[in-house]
mmCIF file of C-alpha atoms and ligand atoms in Angstrom:
data_model
loop_
_atom_site.group_PDB
_atom_site.id
_atom_site.type_symbol
_atom_site.label_atom_id
_atom_site.label_comp_id
_atom_site.label_asym_id
_atom_site.label_seq_id
_atom_site.Cartn_x
_atom_site.Cartn_y
_atom_site.Cartn_z
ATOM 1 C CA UNK A 1 -17.483 -2.340 -7.782
ATOM 2 C CA UNK A 2 -13.731 -1.937 -7.951
ATOM 3 C CA UNK A 3 -11.768 -1.371 -11.139
ATOM 4 C CA UNK A 4 -7.993 -1.597 -11.213
ATOM 5 C CA UNK A 5 -5.539 0.601 -13.098
ATOM 6 C CA UNK A 6 -2.006 -0.689 -13.731
ATOM 7 C CA UNK A 7 0.978 1.196 -12.293
ATOM 8 C CA UNK A 8 4.122 0.434 -14.294
ATOM 9 C CA UNK A 9 7.862 0.832 -13.796
ATOM 10 C CA UNK A 10 9.149 3.908 -15.641
ATOM 11 C CA UNK A 11 12.108 2.209 -17.280
ATOM 12 C CA UNK A 12 10.697 -1.164 -18.325
ATOM 13 C CA UNK A 13 6.966 -0.482 -18.398
ATOM 14 C CA UNK A 14 6.311 -3.622 -16.330
ATOM 15 C CA UNK A 15 3.343 -3.848 -13.977
ATOM 16 C CA UNK A 16 4.293 -3.130 -10.371
ATOM 17 C CA UNK A 17 0.799 -2.887 -9.006
ATOM 18 C CA UNK A 18 -2.714 -1.573 -9.490
ATOM 19 C CA UNK A 19 -4.730 1.269 -8.017
ATOM 20 C CA UNK A 20 -8.217 0.219 -6.931
ATOM 21 C CA UNK A 21 -10.760 2.730 -8.229
ATOM 22 C CA UNK A 22 -14.382 2.660 -7.181
ATOM 23 C CA UNK A 23 -17.125 2.433 -9.798
ATOM 24 C CA UNK A 24 -20.865 2.789 -9.373
ATOM 25 C CA UNK A 25 -23.018 1.306 -12.102
ATOM 26 C CA UNK A 26 -26.331 3.055 -11.676
ATOM 27 C CA UNK A 27 -29.373 1.321 -13.248
ATOM 28 C CA UNK A 28 -30.518 4.521 -15.004
ATOM 29 C CA UNK A 29 -27.456 6.777 -15.146
ATOM 30 C CA UNK A 30 -24.860 4.237 -16.175
ATOM 31 C CA UNK A 31 -21.395 4.627 -14.671
ATOM 32 C CA UNK A 32 -21.300 7.418 -12.100
ATOM 33 C CA UNK A 33 -17.848 8.917 -11.481
ATOM 34 C CA UNK A 34 -16.347 8.602 -7.995
ATOM 35 C CA UNK A 35 -15.620 12.327 -8.207
ATOM 36 C CA UNK A 36 -19.422 12.755 -8.092
ATOM 37 C CA UNK A 37 -20.439 10.181 -5.504
ATOM 38 C CA UNK A 38 -17.495 10.055 -3.046
ATOM 39 C CA UNK A 39 -18.301 13.562 -1.707
ATOM 40 C CA UNK A 40 -21.889 12.382 -1.182
ATOM 41 C CA UNK A 41 -20.704 9.239 0.583
ATOM 42 C CA UNK A 42 -18.552 11.457 2.799
ATOM 43 C CA UNK A 43 -21.400 13.822 3.659
ATOM 44 C CA UNK A 44 -23.778 11.005 4.535
ATOM 45 C CA UNK A 45 -21.258 8.846 6.386
ATOM 46 C CA UNK A 46 -21.740 5.990 3.899
ATOM 47 C CA UNK A 47 -17.995 6.274 3.262
ATOM 48 C CA UNK A 48 -17.330 4.376 6.507
ATOM 49 C CA UNK A 49 -18.982 1.037 5.580
ATOM 50 C CA UNK A 50 -18.130 1.619 1.906
ATOM 51 C CA UNK A 51 -14.480 2.307 2.750
ATOM 52 C CA UNK A 52 -14.343 -0.851 4.835
ATOM 53 C CA UNK A 53 -15.714 -2.878 1.933
ATOM 54 C CA UNK A 54 -13.172 -1.282 -0.452
ATOM 55 C CA UNK A 55 -10.201 -2.259 1.723
ATOM 56 C CA UNK A 56 -11.421 -5.834 2.256
ATOM 57 C CA UNK A 57 -12.336 -6.328 -1.400
ATOM 58 C CA UNK A 58 -9.062 -4.837 -2.711
ATOM 59 C CA UNK A 59 -7.008 -7.091 -0.391
ATOM 60 C CA UNK A 60 -9.066 -10.154 -1.302
ATOM 61 C CA UNK A 61 -8.529 -9.594 -5.034
ATOM 62 C CA UNK A 62 -4.838 -8.603 -4.750
ATOM 63 C CA UNK A 63 -4.115 -11.793 -2.782
ATOM 64 C CA UNK A 64 -4.864 -13.750 -5.991
ATOM 65 C CA UNK A 65 -2.109 -11.893 -7.918
ATOM 66 C CA UNK A 66 1.598 -12.827 -8.072
ATOM 67 C CA UNK A 67 3.544 -11.955 -4.914
ATOM 68 C CA UNK A 68 5.371 -8.899 -6.289
ATOM 69 C CA UNK A 69 2.222 -7.133 -7.464
ATOM 70 C CA UNK A 70 0.768 -4.588 -5.039
ATOM 71 C CA UNK A 71 -2.584 -2.866 -4.660
ATOM 72 C CA UNK A 72 -3.166 0.812 -3.840
ATOM 73 C CA UNK A 73 -6.352 1.842 -2.030
ATOM 74 C CA UNK A 74 -7.628 5.427 -1.735
ATOM 75 C CA UNK A 75 -8.650 6.612 1.724
ATOM 76 C CA UNK A 76 -11.001 9.417 2.606
ATOM 77 C CA UNK A 77 -10.021 11.818 5.420
ATOM 78 C CA UNK A 78 -13.367 10.890 7.020
ATOM 79 C CA UNK A 79 -12.114 7.339 7.506
ATOM 80 C CA UNK A 80 -9.322 8.697 9.710
ATOM 81 C CA UNK A 81 -11.800 10.669 11.767
ATOM 82 C CA UNK A 82 -14.460 8.034 12.270
ATOM 83 C CA UNK A 83 -12.899 4.611 12.142
ATOM 84 C CA UNK A 84 -10.009 2.624 13.527
ATOM 85 C CA UNK A 85 -8.036 2.170 10.316
ATOM 86 C CA UNK A 86 -5.156 0.073 11.683
ATOM 87 C CA UNK A 87 -7.677 -2.362 13.171
ATOM 88 C CA UNK A 88 -9.584 -2.606 9.898
ATOM 89 C CA UNK A 89 -6.426 -2.989 7.799
ATOM 90 C CA UNK A 90 -5.044 -5.682 10.111
ATOM 91 C CA UNK A 91 -8.270 -7.623 9.814
ATOM 92 C CA UNK A 92 -8.426 -7.242 6.003
ATOM 93 C CA UNK A 93 -4.826 -8.461 5.680
ATOM 94 C CA UNK A 94 -5.425 -11.419 7.967
ATOM 95 C CA UNK A 95 -8.641 -12.470 6.202
ATOM 96 C CA UNK A 96 -7.128 -12.196 2.720
ATOM 97 C CA UNK A 97 -3.646 -13.468 3.490
ATOM 98 C CA UNK A 98 -2.162 -10.463 1.644
ATOM 99 C CA UNK A 99 1.305 -9.393 2.873
ATOM 100 C CA UNK A 100 1.217 -5.922 4.448
ATOM 101 C CA UNK A 101 4.008 -4.734 2.145
ATOM 102 C CA UNK A 102 1.721 -5.341 -0.857
ATOM 103 C CA UNK A 103 -0.902 -2.890 0.372
ATOM 104 C CA UNK A 104 -0.469 0.824 -0.339
ATOM 105 C CA UNK A 105 -2.772 3.362 1.218
ATOM 106 C CA UNK A 106 -3.245 6.566 -0.778
ATOM 107 C CA UNK A 107 -3.811 9.646 1.338
ATOM 108 C CA UNK A 108 -4.279 13.225 0.194
ATOM 109 C CA UNK A 109 -2.830 16.290 1.875
ATOM 110 C CA UNK A 110 -6.305 17.193 3.109
ATOM 111 C CA UNK A 111 -5.825 14.595 5.864
ATOM 112 C CA UNK A 112 -3.250 16.951 7.367
ATOM 113 C CA UNK A 113 -5.514 19.989 7.443
ATOM 114 C CA UNK A 114 -6.571 18.757 10.838
ATOM 115 C CA UNK A 115 -3.466 16.863 11.860
ATOM 116 C CA UNK A 116 -4.626 15.548 15.202
ATOM 117 C CA UNK A 117 -2.460 13.281 17.398
ATOM 118 C CA UNK A 118 -4.962 10.471 16.688
ATOM 119 C CA UNK A 119 -4.380 10.688 12.921
ATOM 120 C CA UNK A 120 -0.642 10.830 13.443
ATOM 121 C CA UNK A 121 -0.811 7.757 15.687
ATOM 122 C CA UNK A 122 -2.829 5.787 13.113
ATOM 123 C CA UNK A 123 -0.351 6.555 10.341
ATOM 124 C CA UNK A 124 2.548 5.567 12.581
ATOM 125 C CA UNK A 125 0.846 2.281 13.482
ATOM 126 C CA UNK A 126 0.169 1.532 9.812
ATOM 127 C CA UNK A 127 3.846 2.158 9.053
ATOM 128 C CA UNK A 128 4.861 -0.168 11.856
ATOM 129 C CA UNK A 129 2.609 -2.824 10.319
ATOM 130 C CA UNK A 130 4.719 -2.360 7.143
ATOM 131 C CA UNK A 131 1.813 -1.113 5.064
ATOM 132 C CA UNK A 132 2.992 1.398 2.428
ATOM 133 C CA UNK A 133 1.824 4.999 2.547
ATOM 134 C CA UNK A 134 1.389 7.134 -0.571
ATOM 135 C CA UNK A 135 0.740 10.854 -0.845
ATOM 136 C CA UNK A 136 -1.883 11.221 -3.570
ATOM 137 C CA UNK A 137 -2.514 14.283 -5.767
ATOM 138 C CA UNK A 138 0.555 15.917 -4.298
ATOM 139 C CA UNK A 139 0.699 19.689 -4.628
ATOM 140 C CA UNK A 140 -3.021 20.239 -5.174
ATOM 141 C CA UNK A 141 -4.106 20.545 -1.525
ATOM 142 C CA UNK A 142 -3.654 23.358 0.934
ATOM 143 C CA UNK A 143 -1.242 21.752 3.300
ATOM 144 C CA UNK A 144 2.173 22.816 4.538
ATOM 145 C CA UNK A 145 5.148 20.536 4.000
ATOM 146 C CA UNK A 146 5.863 20.056 7.696
ATOM 147 C CA UNK A 147 4.027 16.733 7.896
ATOM 148 C CA UNK A 148 6.660 15.244 5.570
ATOM 149 C CA UNK A 149 9.096 15.444 8.480
ATOM 150 C CA UNK A 150 6.790 13.562 10.817
ATOM 151 C CA UNK A 151 5.368 10.832 8.597
ATOM 152 C CA UNK A 152 7.682 8.748 6.435
ATOM 153 C CA UNK A 153 5.747 8.292 3.208
ATOM 154 C CA UNK A 154 6.952 5.612 0.815
ATOM 155 C CA UNK A 155 5.589 7.216 -2.288
ATOM 156 C CA UNK A 156 4.468 10.507 -3.753
ATOM 157 C CA UNK A 157 2.011 10.688 -6.642
ATOM 158 C CA UNK A 158 2.364 13.693 -8.918
ATOM 159 C CA UNK A 159 -1.111 14.896 -9.773
ATOM 160 C CA UNK A 160 -2.248 14.696 -13.368
ATOM 161 C CA UNK A 161 -2.907 18.442 -13.447
ATOM 162 C CA UNK A 162 0.890 18.984 -13.473
ATOM 163 C CA UNK A 163 1.423 16.259 -16.060
ATOM 164 C CA UNK A 164 -1.306 17.319 -18.491
ATOM 165 C CA UNK A 165 0.555 20.070 -20.353
ATOM 166 C CA UNK A 166 4.017 18.551 -20.319
ATOM 167 C CA UNK A 167 6.493 18.835 -21.909
ATOM 168 C CA UNK A 168 5.738 22.306 -23.277
ATOM 169 C CA UNK A 169 4.214 24.161 -20.371
ATOM 170 C CA UNK A 170 6.933 25.751 -18.242
ATOM 171 C CA UNK A 171 5.173 25.988 -14.890
ATOM 172 C CA UNK A 172 4.039 22.351 -14.954
ATOM 173 C CA UNK A 173 7.575 21.246 -15.786
ATOM 174 C CA UNK A 174 9.058 23.397 -13.014
ATOM 175 C CA UNK A 175 6.618 21.986 -10.460
ATOM 176 C CA UNK A 176 7.341 18.408 -11.504
ATOM 177 C CA UNK A 177 11.071 19.122 -11.187
ATOM 178 C CA UNK A 178 10.597 20.533 -7.688
ATOM 179 C CA UNK A 179 8.469 17.567 -6.566
ATOM 180 C CA UNK A 180 11.022 15.084 -7.933
ATOM 181 C CA UNK A 181 13.822 16.923 -6.086
ATOM 182 C CA UNK A 182 11.907 16.957 -2.834
ATOM 183 C CA UNK A 183 10.830 13.316 -3.066
ATOM 184 C CA UNK A 184 14.310 12.136 -4.060
ATOM 185 C CA UNK A 185 15.757 13.869 -1.004
ATOM 186 C CA UNK A 186 13.192 12.098 1.165
ATOM 187 C CA UNK A 187 13.871 8.676 -0.445
ATOM 188 C CA UNK A 188 10.353 8.406 -1.760
ATOM 189 C CA UNK A 189 9.194 6.536 -4.845
ATOM 190 C CA UNK A 190 7.784 8.984 -7.400
ATOM 191 C CA UNK A 191 4.732 8.011 -9.440
ATOM 192 C CA UNK A 192 3.333 10.237 -12.166
ATOM 193 C CA UNK A 193 -0.441 10.062 -12.706
ATOM 194 C CA UNK A 194 -2.427 10.789 -15.826
ATOM 195 C CA UNK A 195 0.325 9.964 -18.314
ATOM 196 C CA UNK A 196 -1.438 10.006 -21.676
ATOM 197 C CA UNK A 197 1.201 10.698 -24.311
ATOM 198 C CA UNK A 198 4.595 9.402 -25.298
ATOM 199 C CA UNK A 199 6.011 12.946 -24.998
ATOM 200 C CA UNK A 200 4.824 13.144 -21.386
ATOM 201 C CA UNK A 201 6.294 9.719 -20.645
ATOM 202 C CA UNK A 202 9.725 10.686 -21.986
ATOM 203 C CA UNK A 203 9.738 14.008 -20.176
ATOM 204 C CA UNK A 204 8.799 12.378 -16.840
ATOM 205 C CA UNK A 205 11.340 9.604 -17.352
ATOM 206 C CA UNK A 206 14.114 12.164 -17.879
ATOM 207 C CA UNK A 207 12.980 14.087 -14.829
ATOM 208 C CA UNK A 208 13.500 10.970 -12.718
ATOM 209 C CA UNK A 209 10.030 9.537 -12.036
ATOM 210 C CA UNK A 210 10.063 5.881 -11.033
ATOM 211 C CA UNK A 211 6.541 4.772 -11.924
ATOM 212 C CA UNK A 212 3.790 5.751 -14.330
ATOM 213 C CA UNK A 213 0.031 5.441 -14.351
ATOM 214 C CA UNK A 214 -2.233 6.656 -17.114
ATOM 215 C CA UNK A 215 -4.205 5.954 -20.258
ATOM 216 C CA UNK A 216 -0.970 5.629 -22.278
ATOM 217 C CA UNK A 217 -0.493 2.315 -20.485
ATOM 218 C CA UNK A 218 -4.009 1.258 -19.559
ATOM 219 C CA UNK A 219 -7.359 2.538 -18.393
ATOM 220 C CA UNK A 220 -8.769 1.091 -15.170
ATOM 221 C CA UNK A 221 -9.993 -2.457 -15.913
ATOM 222 C CA UNK A 222 -12.347 -4.901 -14.146
ATOM 223 C CA UNK A 223 -10.874 -7.304 -11.573
ATOM 224 C CA UNK A 224 -10.919 -10.283 -13.926
ATOM 225 C CA UNK A 225 -8.832 -8.455 -16.524
ATOM 226 C CA UNK A 226 -6.487 -7.076 -13.856
ATOM 227 C CA UNK A 227 -5.843 -10.651 -12.723
ATOM 228 C CA UNK A 228 -4.830 -11.665 -16.245
ATOM 229 C CA UNK A 229 -2.512 -8.634 -16.608
ATOM 230 C CA UNK A 230 -1.039 -9.229 -13.143
ATOM 231 C CA UNK A 231 -0.186 -12.834 -14.004
ATOM 232 C CA UNK A 232 1.740 -11.647 -17.095
ATOM 233 C CA UNK A 233 3.065 -8.507 -15.378
ATOM 234 C CA UNK A 234 2.949 -7.000 -18.817
ATOM 235 C CA UNK A 235 0.592 -4.926 -20.920
ATOM 236 C CA UNK A 236 -0.442 -6.056 -24.413
ATOM 237 C CA UNK A 237 0.826 -2.928 -26.186
ATOM 238 C CA UNK A 238 3.088 -1.199 -23.792
ATOM 239 C CA UNK A 239 5.224 1.672 -25.071
ATOM 240 C CA UNK A 240 8.805 0.645 -25.752
ATOM 241 C CA UNK A 241 11.219 0.517 -22.881
ATOM 242 C CA UNK A 242 13.543 3.485 -22.624
HETATM 243 P P1 LIG B 1 -7.127 9.511 -7.844
HETATM 244 O O1 LIG B 1 -6.924 8.674 -6.639
HETATM 245 O O2 LIG B 1 -6.124 10.583 -8.100
HETATM 246 O O3 LIG B 1 -7.221 8.495 -9.064
HETATM 247 C C1 LIG B 1 -6.738 8.769 -10.345
HETATM 248 C C2 LIG B 1 -7.858 9.170 -11.274
HETATM 249 O O4 LIG B 1 -7.321 9.518 -12.539
HETATM 250 C C3 LIG B 1 -8.860 8.048 -11.553
HETATM 251 O O5 LIG B 1 -10.123 8.658 -11.758
HETATM 252 C C4 LIG B 1 -8.335 7.478 -12.874
HETATM 253 O O6 LIG B 1 -9.317 6.782 -13.599
HETATM 254 C C5 LIG B 1 -7.923 8.754 -13.553
HETATM 255 N N1 LIG B 1 -6.910 8.539 -14.582
HETATM 256 C C6 LIG B 1 -5.971 7.596 -14.630
HETATM 257 N N2 LIG B 1 -5.179 7.737 -15.702
HETATM 258 C C7 LIG B 1 -5.638 8.817 -16.377
HETATM 259 C C8 LIG B 1 -5.237 9.482 -17.581
HETATM 260 O O7 LIG B 1 -4.286 9.107 -18.255
HETATM 261 N N3 LIG B 1 -5.958 10.591 -17.936
HETATM 262 C C9 LIG B 1 -7.000 11.036 -17.226
HETATM 263 N N4 LIG B 1 -7.642 12.124 -17.653
HETATM 264 N N5 LIG B 1 -7.413 10.441 -16.065
HETATM 265 C C10 LIG B 1 -6.734 9.338 -15.652
HETATM 266 P P2 LIG B 1 -11.445 8.081 -11.092
HETATM 267 O O8 LIG B 1 -11.410 6.592 -11.075
HETATM 268 O O9 LIG B 1 -12.591 8.770 -11.751
HETATM 269 O O10 LIG B 1 -11.330 8.551 -9.588
HETATM 270 C C11 LIG B 1 -11.351 9.923 -9.262
HETATM 271 C C12 LIG B 1 -10.988 10.130 -7.823
HETATM 272 O O11 LIG B 1 -12.009 9.560 -6.973
HETATM 273 C C13 LIG B 1 -9.694 9.441 -7.397
HETATM 274 O O12 LIG B 1 -8.583 10.225 -7.787
HETATM 275 C C14 LIG B 1 -9.897 9.355 -5.913
HETATM 276 O O13 LIG B 1 -9.572 10.580 -5.293
HETATM 277 C C15 LIG B 1 -11.386 9.118 -5.794
HETATM 278 N N6 LIG B 1 -11.606 7.671 -5.614
HETATM 279 C C16 LIG B 1 -11.657 6.678 -6.536
HETATM 280 N N7 LIG B 1 -11.847 5.480 -5.964
HETATM 281 C C17 LIG B 1 -11.912 5.722 -4.628
HETATM 282 C C18 LIG B 1 -12.051 4.869 -3.472
HETATM 283 O O14 LIG B 1 -12.138 3.631 -3.556
HETATM 284 N N8 LIG B 1 -12.088 5.489 -2.245
HETATM 285 C C19 LIG B 1 -11.964 6.841 -2.108
HETATM 286 N N9 LIG B 1 -11.986 7.363 -0.864
HETATM 287 N N10 LIG B 1 -11.785 7.650 -3.171
HETATM 288 C C20 LIG B 1 -11.761 7.102 -4.407
HETATM 289 MG MG1 LIG B 2 -5.419 7.691 -5.849
HETATM 290 MG MG1 LIG B 3 -4.202 10.821 -7.619
HETATM 291 MG MG1 LIG B 4 -6.275 12.748 -8.765
#
């Protein structure tokens, strides 16, 4: 099933959208983490039908939210290799009635490890469809920066590993500063992931991040609850606006 975690504006703490996060409720093991079963789904090829279901389901649910609220969907590099993503996305948008601009696709740098012309063409087509593209877990992969010149990403997500030890750890702070500089120069929206404390929030706000996601605001919640939050565009106990 899909859970949804709010993504809020940095200044006001208002809900801008949700990230769809996969959950597997195993009859014996309880909730299995996607970190454990996504690699398995990738190895076995199950990620292809599963990934198709995720996109359709996320669009279907997001279409019930107010018009300004977007949904972010994670993509596996395998989906670029073994499926026609623009075709699938077009069909999911048409079936659900969701505007393309309300769908964000989260891609990690690992997609660019084998930057084939076919992958480049798919990303370009998705951009032309006005779907938003996000770079997820930025700075944790093994990619060069050259793809940033070829693909216009709308958003960059600063990985939680850089956020975790803020504001006191110097290297994390320096990396965040560098990412914010880079992304600002490229006109990208900057989202910080894994924001858990008020001190982290303030530090990231001062650094110039535009959006936050993390347990400080909300854990991922079931679709029903996400719908209620989306309608209010507000969290019950959000930290005070800056
Ligand atoms: P991600 O895309 O970087 O998602 C963010 C992860 O951070 C989620 O873990 C979320 O629950 C967790 N998180 C959010 N806020 C906080 C916080 O304040 N503190 C901490 N410690 N963690 C926080 P989750 O749901 O376990 O997902 C792990 C990864 O699995 C995702 O990382 C993503 O790469 C992958 N994944 C999840 N759902 C899907 C999916 O539908 N498709 C694909 N291909 N991958 C998925
Ligand atoms: Mg993600
Ligand atoms: Mg991430
Ligand atoms: Mg991550």
